[in-house]
mmCIF file of C-alpha atoms in Angstrom:
data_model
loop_
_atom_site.group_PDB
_atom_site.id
_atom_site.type_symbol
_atom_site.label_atom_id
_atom_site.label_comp_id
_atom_site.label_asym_id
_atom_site.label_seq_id
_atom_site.Cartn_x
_atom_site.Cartn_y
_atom_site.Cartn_z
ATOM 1 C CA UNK D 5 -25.920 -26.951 10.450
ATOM 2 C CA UNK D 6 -25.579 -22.971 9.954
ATOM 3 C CA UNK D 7 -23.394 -21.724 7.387
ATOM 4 C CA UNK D 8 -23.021 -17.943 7.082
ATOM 5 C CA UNK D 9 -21.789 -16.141 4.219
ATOM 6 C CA UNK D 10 -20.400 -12.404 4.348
ATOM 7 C CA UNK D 11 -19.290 -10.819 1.256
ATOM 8 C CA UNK D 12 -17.294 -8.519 0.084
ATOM 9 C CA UNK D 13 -13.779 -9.958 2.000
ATOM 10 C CA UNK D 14 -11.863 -6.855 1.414
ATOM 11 C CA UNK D 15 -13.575 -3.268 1.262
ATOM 12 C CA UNK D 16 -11.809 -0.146 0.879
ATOM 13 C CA UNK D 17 -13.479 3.156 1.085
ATOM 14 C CA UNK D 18 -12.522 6.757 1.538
ATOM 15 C CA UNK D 19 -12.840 8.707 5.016
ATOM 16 C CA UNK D 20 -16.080 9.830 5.234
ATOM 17 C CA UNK D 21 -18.108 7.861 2.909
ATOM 18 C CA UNK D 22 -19.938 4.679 4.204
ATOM 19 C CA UNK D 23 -19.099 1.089 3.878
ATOM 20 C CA UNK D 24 -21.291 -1.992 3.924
ATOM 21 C CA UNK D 25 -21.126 -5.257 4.683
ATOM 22 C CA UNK D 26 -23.523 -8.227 3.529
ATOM 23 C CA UNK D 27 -24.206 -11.724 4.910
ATOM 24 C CA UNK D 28 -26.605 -14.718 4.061
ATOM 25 C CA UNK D 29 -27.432 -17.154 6.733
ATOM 26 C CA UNK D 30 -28.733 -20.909 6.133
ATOM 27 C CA UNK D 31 -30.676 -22.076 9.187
ATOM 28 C CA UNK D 32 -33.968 -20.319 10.046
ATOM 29 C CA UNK D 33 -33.412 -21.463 13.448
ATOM 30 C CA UNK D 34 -31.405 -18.868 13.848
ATOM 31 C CA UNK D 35 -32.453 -15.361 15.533
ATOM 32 C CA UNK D 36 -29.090 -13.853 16.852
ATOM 33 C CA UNK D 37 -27.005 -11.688 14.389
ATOM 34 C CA UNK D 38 -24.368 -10.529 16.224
ATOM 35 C CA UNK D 39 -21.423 -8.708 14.184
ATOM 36 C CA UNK D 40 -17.732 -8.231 15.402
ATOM 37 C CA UNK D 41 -14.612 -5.736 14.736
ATOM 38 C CA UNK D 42 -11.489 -7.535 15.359
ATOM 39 C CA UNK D 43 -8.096 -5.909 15.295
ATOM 40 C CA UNK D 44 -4.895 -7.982 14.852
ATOM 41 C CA UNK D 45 -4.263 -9.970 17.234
ATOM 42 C CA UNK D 46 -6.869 -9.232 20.048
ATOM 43 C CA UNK D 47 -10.057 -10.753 20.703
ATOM 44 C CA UNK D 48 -13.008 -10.114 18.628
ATOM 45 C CA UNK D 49 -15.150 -7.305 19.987
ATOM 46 C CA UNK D 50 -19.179 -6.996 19.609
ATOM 47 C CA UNK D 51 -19.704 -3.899 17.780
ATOM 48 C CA UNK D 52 -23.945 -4.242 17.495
ATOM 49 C CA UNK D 53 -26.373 -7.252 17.222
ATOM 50 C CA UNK D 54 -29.512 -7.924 16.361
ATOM 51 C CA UNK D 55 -32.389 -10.266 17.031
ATOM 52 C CA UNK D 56 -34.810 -12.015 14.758
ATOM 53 C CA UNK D 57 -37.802 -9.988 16.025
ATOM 54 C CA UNK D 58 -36.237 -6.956 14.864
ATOM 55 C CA UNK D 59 -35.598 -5.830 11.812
ATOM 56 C CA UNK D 60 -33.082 -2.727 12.034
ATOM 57 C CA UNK D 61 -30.973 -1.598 14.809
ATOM 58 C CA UNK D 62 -28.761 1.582 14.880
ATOM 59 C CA UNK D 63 -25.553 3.094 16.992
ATOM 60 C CA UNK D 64 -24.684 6.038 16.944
ATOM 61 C CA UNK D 65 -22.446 5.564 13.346
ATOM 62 C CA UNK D 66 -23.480 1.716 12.999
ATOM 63 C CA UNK D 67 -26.355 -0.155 11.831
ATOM 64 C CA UNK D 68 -27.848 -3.352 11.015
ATOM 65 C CA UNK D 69 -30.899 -4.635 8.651
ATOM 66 C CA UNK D 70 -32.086 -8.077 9.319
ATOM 67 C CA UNK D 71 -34.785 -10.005 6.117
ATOM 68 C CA UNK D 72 -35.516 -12.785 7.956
ATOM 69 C CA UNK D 73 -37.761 -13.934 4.699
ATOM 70 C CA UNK D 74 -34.474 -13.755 2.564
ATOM 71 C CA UNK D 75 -32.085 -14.470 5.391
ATOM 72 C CA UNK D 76 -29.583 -11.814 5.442
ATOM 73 C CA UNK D 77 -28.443 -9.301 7.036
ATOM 74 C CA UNK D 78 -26.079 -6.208 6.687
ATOM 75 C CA UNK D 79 -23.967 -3.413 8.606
ATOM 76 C CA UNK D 80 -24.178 -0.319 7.581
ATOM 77 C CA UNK D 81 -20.721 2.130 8.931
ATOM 78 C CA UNK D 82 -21.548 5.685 8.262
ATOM 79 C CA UNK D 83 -18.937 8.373 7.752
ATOM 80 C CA UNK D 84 -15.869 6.038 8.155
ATOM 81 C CA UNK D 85 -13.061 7.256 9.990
ATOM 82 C CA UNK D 86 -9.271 5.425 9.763
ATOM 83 C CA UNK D 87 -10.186 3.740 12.770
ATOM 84 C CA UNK D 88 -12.670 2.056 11.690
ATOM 85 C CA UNK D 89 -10.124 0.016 9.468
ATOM 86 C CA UNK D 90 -10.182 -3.665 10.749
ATOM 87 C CA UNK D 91 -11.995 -6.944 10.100
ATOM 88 C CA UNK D 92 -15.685 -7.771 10.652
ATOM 89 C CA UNK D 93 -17.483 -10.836 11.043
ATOM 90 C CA UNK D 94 -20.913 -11.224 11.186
ATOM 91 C CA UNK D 95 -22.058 -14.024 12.804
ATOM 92 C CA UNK D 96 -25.507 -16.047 13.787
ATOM 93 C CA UNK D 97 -26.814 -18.340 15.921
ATOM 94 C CA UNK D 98 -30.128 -19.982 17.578
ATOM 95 C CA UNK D 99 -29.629 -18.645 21.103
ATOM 96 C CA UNK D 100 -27.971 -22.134 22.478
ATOM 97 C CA UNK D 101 -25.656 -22.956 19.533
ATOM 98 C CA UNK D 102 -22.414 -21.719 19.048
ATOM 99 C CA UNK D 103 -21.795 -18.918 16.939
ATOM 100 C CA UNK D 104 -20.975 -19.603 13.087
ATOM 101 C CA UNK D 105 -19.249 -16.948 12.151
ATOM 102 C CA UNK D 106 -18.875 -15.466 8.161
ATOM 103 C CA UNK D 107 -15.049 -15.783 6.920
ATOM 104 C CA UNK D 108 -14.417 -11.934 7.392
ATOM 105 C CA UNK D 109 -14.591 -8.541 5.732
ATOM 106 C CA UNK D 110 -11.282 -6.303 5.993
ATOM 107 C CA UNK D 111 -12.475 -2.943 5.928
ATOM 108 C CA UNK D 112 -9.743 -0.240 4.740
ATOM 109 C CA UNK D 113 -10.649 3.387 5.445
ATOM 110 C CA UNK D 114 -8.582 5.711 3.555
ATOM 111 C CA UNK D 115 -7.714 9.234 5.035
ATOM 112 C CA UNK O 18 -19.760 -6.886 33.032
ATOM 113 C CA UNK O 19 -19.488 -10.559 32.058
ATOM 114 C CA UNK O 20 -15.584 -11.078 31.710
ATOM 115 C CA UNK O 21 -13.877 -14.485 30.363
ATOM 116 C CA UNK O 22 -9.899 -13.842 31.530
ATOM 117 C CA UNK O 23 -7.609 -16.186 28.967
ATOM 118 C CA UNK O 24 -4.194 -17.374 29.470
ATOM 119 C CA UNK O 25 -1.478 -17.311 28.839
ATOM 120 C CA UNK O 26 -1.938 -14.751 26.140
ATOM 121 C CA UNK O 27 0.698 -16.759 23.536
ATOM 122 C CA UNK O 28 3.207 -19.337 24.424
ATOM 123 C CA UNK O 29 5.662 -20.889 22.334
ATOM 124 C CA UNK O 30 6.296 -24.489 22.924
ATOM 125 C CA UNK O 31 9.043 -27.334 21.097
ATOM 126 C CA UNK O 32 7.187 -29.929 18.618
ATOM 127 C CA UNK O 33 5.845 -33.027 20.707
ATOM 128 C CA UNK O 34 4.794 -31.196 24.073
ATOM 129 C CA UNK O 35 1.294 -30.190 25.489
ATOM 130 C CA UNK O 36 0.021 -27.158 25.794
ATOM 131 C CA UNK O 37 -2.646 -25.927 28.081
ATOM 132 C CA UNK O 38 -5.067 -22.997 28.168
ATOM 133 C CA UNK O 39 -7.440 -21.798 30.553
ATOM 134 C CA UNK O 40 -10.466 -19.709 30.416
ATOM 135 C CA UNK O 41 -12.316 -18.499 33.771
ATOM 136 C CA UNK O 42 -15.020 -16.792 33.860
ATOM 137 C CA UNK O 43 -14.726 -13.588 36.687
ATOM 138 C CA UNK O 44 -18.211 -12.834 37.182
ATOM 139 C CA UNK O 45 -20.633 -15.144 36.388
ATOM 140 C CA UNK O 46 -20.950 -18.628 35.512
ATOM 141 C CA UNK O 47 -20.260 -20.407 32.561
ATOM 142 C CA UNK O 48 -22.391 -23.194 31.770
ATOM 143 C CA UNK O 49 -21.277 -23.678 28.138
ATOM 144 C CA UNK O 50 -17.966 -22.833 26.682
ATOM 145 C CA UNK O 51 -16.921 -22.895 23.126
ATOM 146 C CA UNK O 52 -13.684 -23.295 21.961
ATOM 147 C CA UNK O 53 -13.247 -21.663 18.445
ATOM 148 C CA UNK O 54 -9.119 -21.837 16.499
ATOM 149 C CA UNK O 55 -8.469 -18.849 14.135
ATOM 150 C CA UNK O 56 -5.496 -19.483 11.345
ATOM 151 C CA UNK O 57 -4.068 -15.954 10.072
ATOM 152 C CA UNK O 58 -6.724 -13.967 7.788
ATOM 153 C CA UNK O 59 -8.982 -16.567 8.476
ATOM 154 C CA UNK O 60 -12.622 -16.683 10.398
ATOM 155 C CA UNK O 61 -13.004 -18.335 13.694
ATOM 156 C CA UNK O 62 -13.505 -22.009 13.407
ATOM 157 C CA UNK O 63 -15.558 -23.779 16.342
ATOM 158 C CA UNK O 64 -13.811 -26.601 17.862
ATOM 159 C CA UNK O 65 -15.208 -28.016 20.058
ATOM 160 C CA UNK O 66 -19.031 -27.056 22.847
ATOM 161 C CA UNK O 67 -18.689 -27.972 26.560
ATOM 162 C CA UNK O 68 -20.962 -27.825 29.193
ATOM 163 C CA UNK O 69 -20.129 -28.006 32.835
ATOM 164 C CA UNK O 70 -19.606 -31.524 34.100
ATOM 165 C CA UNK O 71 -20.099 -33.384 30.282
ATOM 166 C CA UNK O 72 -17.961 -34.780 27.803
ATOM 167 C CA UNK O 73 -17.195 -31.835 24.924
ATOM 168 C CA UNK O 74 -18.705 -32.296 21.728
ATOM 169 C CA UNK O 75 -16.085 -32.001 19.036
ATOM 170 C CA UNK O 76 -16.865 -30.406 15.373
ATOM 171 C CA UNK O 77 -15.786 -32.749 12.170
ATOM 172 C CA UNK O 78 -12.405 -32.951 11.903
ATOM 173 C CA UNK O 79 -11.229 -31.819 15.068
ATOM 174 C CA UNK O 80 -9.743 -34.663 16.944
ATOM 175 C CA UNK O 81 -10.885 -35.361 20.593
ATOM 176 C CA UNK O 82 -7.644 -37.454 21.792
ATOM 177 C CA UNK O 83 -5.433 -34.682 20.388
ATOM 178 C CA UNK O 84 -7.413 -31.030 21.574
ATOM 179 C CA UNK O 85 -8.556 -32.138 25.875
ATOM 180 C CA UNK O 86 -11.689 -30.216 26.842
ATOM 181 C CA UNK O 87 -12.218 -30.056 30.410
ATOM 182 C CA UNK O 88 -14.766 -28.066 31.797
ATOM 183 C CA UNK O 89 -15.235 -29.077 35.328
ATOM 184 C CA UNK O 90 -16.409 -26.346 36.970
ATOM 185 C CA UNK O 91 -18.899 -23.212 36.229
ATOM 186 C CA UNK O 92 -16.071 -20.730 36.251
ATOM 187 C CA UNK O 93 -13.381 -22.442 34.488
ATOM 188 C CA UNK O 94 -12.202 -24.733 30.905
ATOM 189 C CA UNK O 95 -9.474 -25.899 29.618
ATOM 190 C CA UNK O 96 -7.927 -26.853 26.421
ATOM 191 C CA UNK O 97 -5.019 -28.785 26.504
ATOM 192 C CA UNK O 98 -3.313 -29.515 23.003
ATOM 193 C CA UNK O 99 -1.634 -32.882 23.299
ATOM 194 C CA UNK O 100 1.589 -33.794 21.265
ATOM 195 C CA UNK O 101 1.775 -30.305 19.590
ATOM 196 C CA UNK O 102 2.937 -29.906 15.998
ATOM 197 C CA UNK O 103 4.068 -26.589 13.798
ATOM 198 C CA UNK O 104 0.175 -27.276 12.129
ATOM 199 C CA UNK O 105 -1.347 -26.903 15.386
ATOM 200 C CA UNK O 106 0.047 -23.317 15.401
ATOM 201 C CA UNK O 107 -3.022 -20.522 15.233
ATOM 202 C CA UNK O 108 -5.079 -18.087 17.739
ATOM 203 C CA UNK O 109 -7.144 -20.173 20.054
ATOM 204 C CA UNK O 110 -10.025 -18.406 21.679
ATOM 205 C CA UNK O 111 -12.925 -19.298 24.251
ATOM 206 C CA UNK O 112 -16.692 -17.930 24.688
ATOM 207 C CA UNK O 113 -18.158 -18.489 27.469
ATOM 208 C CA UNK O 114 -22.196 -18.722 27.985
ATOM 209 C CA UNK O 115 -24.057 -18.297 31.675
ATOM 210 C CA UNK O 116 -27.300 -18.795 32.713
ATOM 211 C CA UNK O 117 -27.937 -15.170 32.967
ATOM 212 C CA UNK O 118 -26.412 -14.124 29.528
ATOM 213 C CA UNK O 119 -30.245 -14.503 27.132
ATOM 214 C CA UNK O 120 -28.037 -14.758 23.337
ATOM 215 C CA UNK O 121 -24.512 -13.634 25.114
ATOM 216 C CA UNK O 122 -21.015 -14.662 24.343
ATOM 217 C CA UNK O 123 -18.122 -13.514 26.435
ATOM 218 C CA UNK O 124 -14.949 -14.020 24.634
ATOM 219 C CA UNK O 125 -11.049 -14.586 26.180
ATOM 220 C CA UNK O 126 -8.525 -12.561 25.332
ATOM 221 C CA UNK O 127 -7.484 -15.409 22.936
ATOM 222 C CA UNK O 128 -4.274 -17.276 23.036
ATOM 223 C CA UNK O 129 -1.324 -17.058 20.223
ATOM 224 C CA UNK O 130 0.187 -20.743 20.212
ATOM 225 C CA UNK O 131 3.403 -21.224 17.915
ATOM 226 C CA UNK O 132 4.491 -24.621 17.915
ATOM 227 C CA UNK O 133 8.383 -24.846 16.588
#
């Protein structure tokens, strides 16, 4: 089955700069790379996603790479604000499997 | 948009009773519903994949006598946790698929379950 790594777990970075976050997925089957802020507590909430026919995506602040040849892909947070403090998961699946989701990233922003 | 109401939100329940949580879908139907368990600072684990009107197909390790799936209609699942224990304490939390979703997942709200 799909295993997803996301590294680093814990990220702090100053107010302002940007943070990214990594992960490495197992099964080429997969072509959904969806990625997730959740706050304590609450339900995880899509942030941005991407599809295997794609290779970058960008929101506003947010954006994700996908190397399907190396299988990984990244989020990229520009100018960081406190609120952005929380945890992300990136996560990846074939389109009718469940999400596998990467163990987490807790992203401090420091004012 | 698509919306996957959870409940109850957390419940508290003595060692040795069942729990049970629902997940309806508001607005459009949910053919497959996966039930994932998140323990504190941890990733979401998947559980358990059911699809309306079959038997749930249960991940290694999770045990199907002790965590009921029942997904008998396109709008609503439920997970019942049989014979709770403190261990079975953690943040349970649906996604729903539809038809109509191409790659979506509609979470709950998620449901806090201490077992004391």
């Amino acid at each position: 089955g799909e295993n997803v790594e996301q590294h680093p777990s814990t990220l702090s970075v100053q107010e302002g700069d940007s943070a990214v976050i990594k992960c490495t997925y197992s099964d080429s089957a997969s072509n959904y790379f969806p990625w997730y802020k959740q706050e304590l507590g609450k339900r995880p909430q899509l942030i941005i996603d991407i599809r295997s026919n794609v290779g970058e995506k960008k929101d506003q602040r947010i954006a994700v790479t996908l190397n399907k040849t190396a299988k990984h892909f990244s989020l990229h947070i520009t100018e960081t604000q406190p609120e952005d403090s929380a945890v992300y998961f990136c996560a990846a699946s074939s389109g009718n499997t469940p999400l596998v989701f990467g163990k987490g990233t807790r992203l401090s922003v420091i004012a | 948009g698509a919306v996957v109401s959870q409940h109850p939100s957390w419940v508290i329940c003595k060692s040795g009773t069942s729990v049970k949580i629902e997940c309806r879908s508001l607005d459009f139907q949910a053919t497959t519903m996966f039930w994932y368990r998140q323990f504190p600072k941890q990733s979401l684990m998947l559980m358990a994949t059911s699809n309306e009107g079959s038997k749930a197909t249960y991940e290694q390790g999770v045990e199907k006598d002790k965590f009921l799936i029942n997904h008998a209609s396109l709008t609503l699942s439920t997970l019942t946790v049989t014979s709770a224990h403190p261990e079975d304490s953690s943040f349970y939390i649906c996604s729903a698929r539809g038809t109509n979703q191409k790659y979506g997942y509609t979470f709950g709200s998620g449901t806090r379950l201490t077992v004391v």
